[in-house]
mmCIF file with all atom_site columns, C-alpha atoms in Angstrom:
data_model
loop_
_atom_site.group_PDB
_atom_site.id
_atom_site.type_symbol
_atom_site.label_atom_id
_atom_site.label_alt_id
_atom_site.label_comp_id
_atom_site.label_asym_id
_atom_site.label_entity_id
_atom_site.label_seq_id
_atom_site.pdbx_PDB_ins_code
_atom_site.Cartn_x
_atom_site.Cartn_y
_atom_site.Cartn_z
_atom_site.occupancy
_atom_site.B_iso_or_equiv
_atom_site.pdbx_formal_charge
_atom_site.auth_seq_id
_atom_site.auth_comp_id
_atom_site.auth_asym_id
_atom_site.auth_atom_id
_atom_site.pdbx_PDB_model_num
ATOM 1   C CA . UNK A 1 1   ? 16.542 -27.299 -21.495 1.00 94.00 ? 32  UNK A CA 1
ATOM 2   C CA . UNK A 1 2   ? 18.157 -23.912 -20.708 1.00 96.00 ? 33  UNK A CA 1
ATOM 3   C CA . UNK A 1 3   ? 17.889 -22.081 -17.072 1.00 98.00 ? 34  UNK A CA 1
ATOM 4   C CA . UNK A 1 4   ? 18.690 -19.599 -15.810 1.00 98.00 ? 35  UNK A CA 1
ATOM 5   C CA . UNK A 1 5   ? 18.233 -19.010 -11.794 1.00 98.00 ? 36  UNK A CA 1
ATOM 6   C CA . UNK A 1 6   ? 18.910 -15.780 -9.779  1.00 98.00 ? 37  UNK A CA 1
ATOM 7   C CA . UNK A 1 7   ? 19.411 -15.199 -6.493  1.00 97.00 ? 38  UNK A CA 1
ATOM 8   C CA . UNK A 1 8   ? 20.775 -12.982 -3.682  1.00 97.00 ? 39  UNK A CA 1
ATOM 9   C CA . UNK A 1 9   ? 17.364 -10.518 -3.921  1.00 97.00 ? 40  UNK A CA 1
ATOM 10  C CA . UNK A 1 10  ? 16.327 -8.646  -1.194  1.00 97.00 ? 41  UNK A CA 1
ATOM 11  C CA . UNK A 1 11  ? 15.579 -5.886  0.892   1.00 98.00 ? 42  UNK A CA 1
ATOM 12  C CA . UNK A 1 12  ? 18.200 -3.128  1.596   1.00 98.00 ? 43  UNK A CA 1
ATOM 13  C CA . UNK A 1 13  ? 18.633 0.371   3.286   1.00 98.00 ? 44  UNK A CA 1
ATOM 14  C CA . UNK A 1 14  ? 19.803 2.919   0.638   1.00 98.00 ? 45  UNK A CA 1
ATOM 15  C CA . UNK A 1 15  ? 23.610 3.038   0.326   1.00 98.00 ? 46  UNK A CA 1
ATOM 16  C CA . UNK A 1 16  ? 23.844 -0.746  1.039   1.00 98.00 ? 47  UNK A CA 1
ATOM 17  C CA . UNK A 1 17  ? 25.007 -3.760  -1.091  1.00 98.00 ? 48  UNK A CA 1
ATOM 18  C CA . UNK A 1 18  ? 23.425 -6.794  -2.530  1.00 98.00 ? 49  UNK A CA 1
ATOM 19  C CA . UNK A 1 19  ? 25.233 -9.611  -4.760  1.00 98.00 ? 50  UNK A CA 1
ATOM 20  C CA . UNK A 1 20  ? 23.262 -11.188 -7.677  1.00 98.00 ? 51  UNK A CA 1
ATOM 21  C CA . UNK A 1 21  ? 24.066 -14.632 -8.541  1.00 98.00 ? 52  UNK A CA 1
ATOM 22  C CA . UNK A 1 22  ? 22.819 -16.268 -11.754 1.00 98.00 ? 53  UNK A CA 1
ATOM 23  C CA . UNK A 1 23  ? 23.232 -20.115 -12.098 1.00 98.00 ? 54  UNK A CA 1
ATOM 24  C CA . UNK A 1 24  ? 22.964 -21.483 -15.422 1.00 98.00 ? 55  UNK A CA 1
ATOM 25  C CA . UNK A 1 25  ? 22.284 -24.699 -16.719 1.00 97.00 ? 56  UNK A CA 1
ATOM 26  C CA . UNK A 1 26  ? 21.362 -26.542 -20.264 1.00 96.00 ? 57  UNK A CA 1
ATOM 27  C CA . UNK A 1 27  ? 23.590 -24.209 -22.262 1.00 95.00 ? 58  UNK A CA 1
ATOM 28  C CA . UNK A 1 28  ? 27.658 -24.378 -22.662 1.00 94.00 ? 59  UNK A CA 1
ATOM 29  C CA . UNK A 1 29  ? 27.559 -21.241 -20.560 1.00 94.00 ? 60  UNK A CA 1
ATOM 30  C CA . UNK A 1 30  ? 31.204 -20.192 -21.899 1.00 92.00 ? 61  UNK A CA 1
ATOM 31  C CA . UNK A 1 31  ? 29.877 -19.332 -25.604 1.00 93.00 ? 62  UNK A CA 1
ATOM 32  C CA . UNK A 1 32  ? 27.771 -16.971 -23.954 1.00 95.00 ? 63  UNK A CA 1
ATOM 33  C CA . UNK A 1 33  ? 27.658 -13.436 -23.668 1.00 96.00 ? 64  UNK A CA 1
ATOM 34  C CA . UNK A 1 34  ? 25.771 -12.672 -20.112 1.00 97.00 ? 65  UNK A CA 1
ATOM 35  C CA . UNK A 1 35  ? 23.472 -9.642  -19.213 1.00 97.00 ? 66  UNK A CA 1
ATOM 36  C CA . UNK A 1 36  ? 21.533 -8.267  -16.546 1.00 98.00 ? 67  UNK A CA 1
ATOM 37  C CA . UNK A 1 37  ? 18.198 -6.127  -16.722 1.00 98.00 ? 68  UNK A CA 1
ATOM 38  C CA . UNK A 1 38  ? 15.612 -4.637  -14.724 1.00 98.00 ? 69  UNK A CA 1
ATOM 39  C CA . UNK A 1 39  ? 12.130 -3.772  -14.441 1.00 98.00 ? 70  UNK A CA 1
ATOM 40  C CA . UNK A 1 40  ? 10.291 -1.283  -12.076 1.00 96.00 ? 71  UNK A CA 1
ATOM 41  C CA . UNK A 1 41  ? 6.431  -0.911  -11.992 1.00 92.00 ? 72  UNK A CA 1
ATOM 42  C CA . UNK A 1 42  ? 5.131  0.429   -14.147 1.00 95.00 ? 73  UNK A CA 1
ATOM 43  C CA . UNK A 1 43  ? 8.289  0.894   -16.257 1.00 96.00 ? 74  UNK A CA 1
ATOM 44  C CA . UNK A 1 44  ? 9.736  -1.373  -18.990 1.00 97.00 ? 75  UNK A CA 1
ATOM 45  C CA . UNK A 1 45  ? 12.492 -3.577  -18.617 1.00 97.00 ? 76  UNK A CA 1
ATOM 46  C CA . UNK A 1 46  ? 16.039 -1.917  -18.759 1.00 97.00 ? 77  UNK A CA 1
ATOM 47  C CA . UNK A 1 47  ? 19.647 -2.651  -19.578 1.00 98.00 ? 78  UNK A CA 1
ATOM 48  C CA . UNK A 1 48  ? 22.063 -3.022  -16.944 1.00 98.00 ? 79  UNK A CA 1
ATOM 49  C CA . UNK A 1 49  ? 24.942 -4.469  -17.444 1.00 98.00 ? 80  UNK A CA 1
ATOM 50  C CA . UNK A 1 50  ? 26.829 -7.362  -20.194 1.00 97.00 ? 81  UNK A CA 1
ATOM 51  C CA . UNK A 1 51  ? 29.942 -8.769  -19.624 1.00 97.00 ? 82  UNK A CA 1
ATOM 52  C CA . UNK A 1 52  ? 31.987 -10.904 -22.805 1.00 94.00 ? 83  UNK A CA 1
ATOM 53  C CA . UNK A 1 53  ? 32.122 -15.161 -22.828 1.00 91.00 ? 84  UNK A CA 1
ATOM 54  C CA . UNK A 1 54  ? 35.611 -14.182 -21.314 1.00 88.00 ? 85  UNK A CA 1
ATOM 55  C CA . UNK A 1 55  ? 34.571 -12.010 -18.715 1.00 85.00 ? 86  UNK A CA 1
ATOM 56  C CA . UNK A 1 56  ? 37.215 -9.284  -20.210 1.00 87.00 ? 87  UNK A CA 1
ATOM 57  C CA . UNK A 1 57  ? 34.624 -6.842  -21.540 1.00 92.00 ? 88  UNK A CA 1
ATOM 58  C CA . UNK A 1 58  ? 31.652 -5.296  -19.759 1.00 96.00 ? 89  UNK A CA 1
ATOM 59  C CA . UNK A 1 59  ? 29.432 -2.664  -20.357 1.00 96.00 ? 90  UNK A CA 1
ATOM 60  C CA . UNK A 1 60  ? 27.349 -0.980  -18.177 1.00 98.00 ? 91  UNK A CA 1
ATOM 61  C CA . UNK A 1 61  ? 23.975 1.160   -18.097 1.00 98.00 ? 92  UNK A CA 1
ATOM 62  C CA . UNK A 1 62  ? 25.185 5.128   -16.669 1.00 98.00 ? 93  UNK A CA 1
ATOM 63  C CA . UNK A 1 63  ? 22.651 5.176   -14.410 1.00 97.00 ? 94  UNK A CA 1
ATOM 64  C CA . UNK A 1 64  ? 24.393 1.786   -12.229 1.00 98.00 ? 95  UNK A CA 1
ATOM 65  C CA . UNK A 1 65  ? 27.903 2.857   -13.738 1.00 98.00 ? 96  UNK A CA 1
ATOM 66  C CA . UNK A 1 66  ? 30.815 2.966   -11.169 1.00 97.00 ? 97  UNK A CA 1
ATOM 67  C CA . UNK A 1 67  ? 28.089 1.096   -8.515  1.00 98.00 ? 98  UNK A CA 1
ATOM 68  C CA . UNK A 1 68  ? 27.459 -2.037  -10.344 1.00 98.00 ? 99  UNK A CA 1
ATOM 69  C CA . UNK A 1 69  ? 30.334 -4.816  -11.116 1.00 98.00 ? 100 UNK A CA 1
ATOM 70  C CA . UNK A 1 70  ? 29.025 -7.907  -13.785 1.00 98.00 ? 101 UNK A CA 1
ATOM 71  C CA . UNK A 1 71  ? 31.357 -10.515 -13.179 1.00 97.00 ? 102 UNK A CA 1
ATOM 72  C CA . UNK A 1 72  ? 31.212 -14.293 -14.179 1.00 97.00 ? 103 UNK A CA 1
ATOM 73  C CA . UNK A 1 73  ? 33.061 -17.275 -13.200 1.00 97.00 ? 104 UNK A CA 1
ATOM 74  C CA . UNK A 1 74  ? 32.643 -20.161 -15.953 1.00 96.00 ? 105 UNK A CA 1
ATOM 75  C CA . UNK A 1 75  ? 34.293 -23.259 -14.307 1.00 96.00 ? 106 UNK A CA 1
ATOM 76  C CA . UNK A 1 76  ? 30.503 -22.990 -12.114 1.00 97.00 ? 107 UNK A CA 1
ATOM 77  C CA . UNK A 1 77  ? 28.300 -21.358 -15.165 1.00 97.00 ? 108 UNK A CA 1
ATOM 78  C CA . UNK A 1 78  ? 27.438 -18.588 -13.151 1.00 98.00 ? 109 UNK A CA 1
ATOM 79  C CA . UNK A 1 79  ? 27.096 -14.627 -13.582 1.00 98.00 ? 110 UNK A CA 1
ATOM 80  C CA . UNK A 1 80  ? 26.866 -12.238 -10.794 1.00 98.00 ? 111 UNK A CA 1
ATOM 81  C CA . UNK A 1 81  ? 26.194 -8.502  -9.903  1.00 98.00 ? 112 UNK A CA 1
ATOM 82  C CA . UNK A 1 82  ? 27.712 -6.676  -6.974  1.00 98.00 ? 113 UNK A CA 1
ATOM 83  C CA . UNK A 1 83  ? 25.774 -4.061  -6.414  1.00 98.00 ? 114 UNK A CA 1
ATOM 84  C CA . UNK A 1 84  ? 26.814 -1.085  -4.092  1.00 98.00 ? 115 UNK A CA 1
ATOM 85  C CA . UNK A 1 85  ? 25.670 2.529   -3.036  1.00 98.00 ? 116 UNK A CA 1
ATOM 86  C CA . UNK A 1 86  ? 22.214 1.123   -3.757  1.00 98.00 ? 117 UNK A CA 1
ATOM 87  C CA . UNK A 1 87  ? 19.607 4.142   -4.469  1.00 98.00 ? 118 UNK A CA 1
ATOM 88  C CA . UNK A 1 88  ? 15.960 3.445   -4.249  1.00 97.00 ? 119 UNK A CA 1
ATOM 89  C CA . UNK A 1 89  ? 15.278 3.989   -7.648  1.00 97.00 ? 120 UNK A CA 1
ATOM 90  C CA . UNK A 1 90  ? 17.159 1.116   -7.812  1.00 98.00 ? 121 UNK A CA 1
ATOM 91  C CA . UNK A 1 91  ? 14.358 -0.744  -6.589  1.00 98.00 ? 122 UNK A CA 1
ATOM 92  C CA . UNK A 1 92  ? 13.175 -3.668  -9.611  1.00 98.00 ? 123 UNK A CA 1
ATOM 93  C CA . UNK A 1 93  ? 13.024 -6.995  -10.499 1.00 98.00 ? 124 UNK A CA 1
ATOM 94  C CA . UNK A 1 94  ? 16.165 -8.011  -11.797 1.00 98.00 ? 125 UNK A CA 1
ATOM 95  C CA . UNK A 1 95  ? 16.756 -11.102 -14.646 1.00 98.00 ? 126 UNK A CA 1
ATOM 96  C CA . UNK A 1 96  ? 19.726 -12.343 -15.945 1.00 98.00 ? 127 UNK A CA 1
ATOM 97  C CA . UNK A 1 97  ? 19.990 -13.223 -19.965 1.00 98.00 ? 128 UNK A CA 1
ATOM 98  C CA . UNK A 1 98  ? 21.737 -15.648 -22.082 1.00 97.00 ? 129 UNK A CA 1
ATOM 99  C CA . UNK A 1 99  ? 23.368 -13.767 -25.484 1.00 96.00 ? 130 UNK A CA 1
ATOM 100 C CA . UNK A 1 100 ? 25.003 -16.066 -28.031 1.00 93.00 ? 131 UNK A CA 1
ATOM 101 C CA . UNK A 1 101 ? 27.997 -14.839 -29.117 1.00 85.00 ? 132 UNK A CA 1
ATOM 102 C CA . UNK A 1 102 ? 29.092 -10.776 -28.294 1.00 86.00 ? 133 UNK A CA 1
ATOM 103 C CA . UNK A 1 103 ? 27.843 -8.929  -25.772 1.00 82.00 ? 134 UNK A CA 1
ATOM 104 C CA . UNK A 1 104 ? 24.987 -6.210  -26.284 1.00 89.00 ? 135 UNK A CA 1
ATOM 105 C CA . UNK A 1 105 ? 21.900 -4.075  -24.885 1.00 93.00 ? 136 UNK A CA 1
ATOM 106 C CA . UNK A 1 106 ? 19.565 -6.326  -27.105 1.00 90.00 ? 137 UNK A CA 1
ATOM 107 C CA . UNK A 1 107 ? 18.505 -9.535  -28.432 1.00 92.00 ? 138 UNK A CA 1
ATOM 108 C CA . UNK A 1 108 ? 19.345 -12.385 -25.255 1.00 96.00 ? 139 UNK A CA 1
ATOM 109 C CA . UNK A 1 109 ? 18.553 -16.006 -26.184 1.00 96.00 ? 140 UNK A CA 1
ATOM 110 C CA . UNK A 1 110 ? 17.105 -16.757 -22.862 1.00 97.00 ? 141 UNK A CA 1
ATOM 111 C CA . UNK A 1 111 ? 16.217 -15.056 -19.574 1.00 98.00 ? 142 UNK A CA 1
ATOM 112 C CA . UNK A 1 112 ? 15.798 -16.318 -16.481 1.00 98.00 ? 143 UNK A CA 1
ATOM 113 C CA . UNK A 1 113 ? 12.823 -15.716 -13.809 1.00 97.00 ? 144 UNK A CA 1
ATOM 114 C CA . UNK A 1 114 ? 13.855 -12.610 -11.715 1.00 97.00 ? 145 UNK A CA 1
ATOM 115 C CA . UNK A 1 115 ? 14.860 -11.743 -8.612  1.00 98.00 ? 146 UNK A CA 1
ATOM 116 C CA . UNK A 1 116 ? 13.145 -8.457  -6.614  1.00 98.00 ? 147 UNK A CA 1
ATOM 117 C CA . UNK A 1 117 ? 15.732 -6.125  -5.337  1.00 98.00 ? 148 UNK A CA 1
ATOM 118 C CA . UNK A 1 118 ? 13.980 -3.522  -2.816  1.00 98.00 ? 149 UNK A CA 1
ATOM 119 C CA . UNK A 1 119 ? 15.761 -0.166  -1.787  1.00 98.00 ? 150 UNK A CA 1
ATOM 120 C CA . UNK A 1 120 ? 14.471 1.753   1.306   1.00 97.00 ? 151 UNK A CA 1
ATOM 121 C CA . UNK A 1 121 ? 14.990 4.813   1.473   1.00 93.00 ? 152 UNK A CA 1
#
């Protein structure tokens, strides 16, 4: 059975920094592609960011580009997302997905449960 757990959620001022953590189990977590959305009331859920099995290719939504960093560390089947210069309208529920194979903006395996991120303005 495949999971996927976030973590590091929270509350934050505006311009502060939160880390995303993603454990995954139930999967060989190196064949897979990893990806990070969002979702804001009222809104539907959005691309973030993808980073390759290898963790030598990312890809990034504009809107989180050059604040955001996907990283992954494989030897402990987890994904993360540093997130800096946080904006309020930064303010969702954030999953992480499971992509076999490359990388991409669409079509994850599996998804894991969410994590709110909060940005105060």
């Amino acid at each position: 059975q495949v999971q996927l757990v976030e973590s590091g959620g929270g509350l934050v001022q505006a311009g502060g920094s939160l880390r995303l953590s993603c454990a995954a189990s139930g999967l060989t977590f190196s064949n897979y592609a990893m990806g990070w959305f969002r979702q804001a009331p009222g809104r539907e859920r959005e691309f973030v960011a993808a980073i390759r099995w290898s963790g030598a290719g990312t890809d990034y939504a504009d809107s989180v580009k050059g604040r955001f960093t996907i990283s992954r560390d494989n030897a402990k089947n987890t994904v993360y997302l540093q997130m800096n210069s946080l904006k309020p309208e930064d303010t969702a529920v954030y999953y992480c997905a499971a992509r076999w194979g490359r990388p991409a903006r669409y079509e994850y395996n599996y998804w894991g449960q969410g994590t709110q991120v909060t940005v105060s303005s």
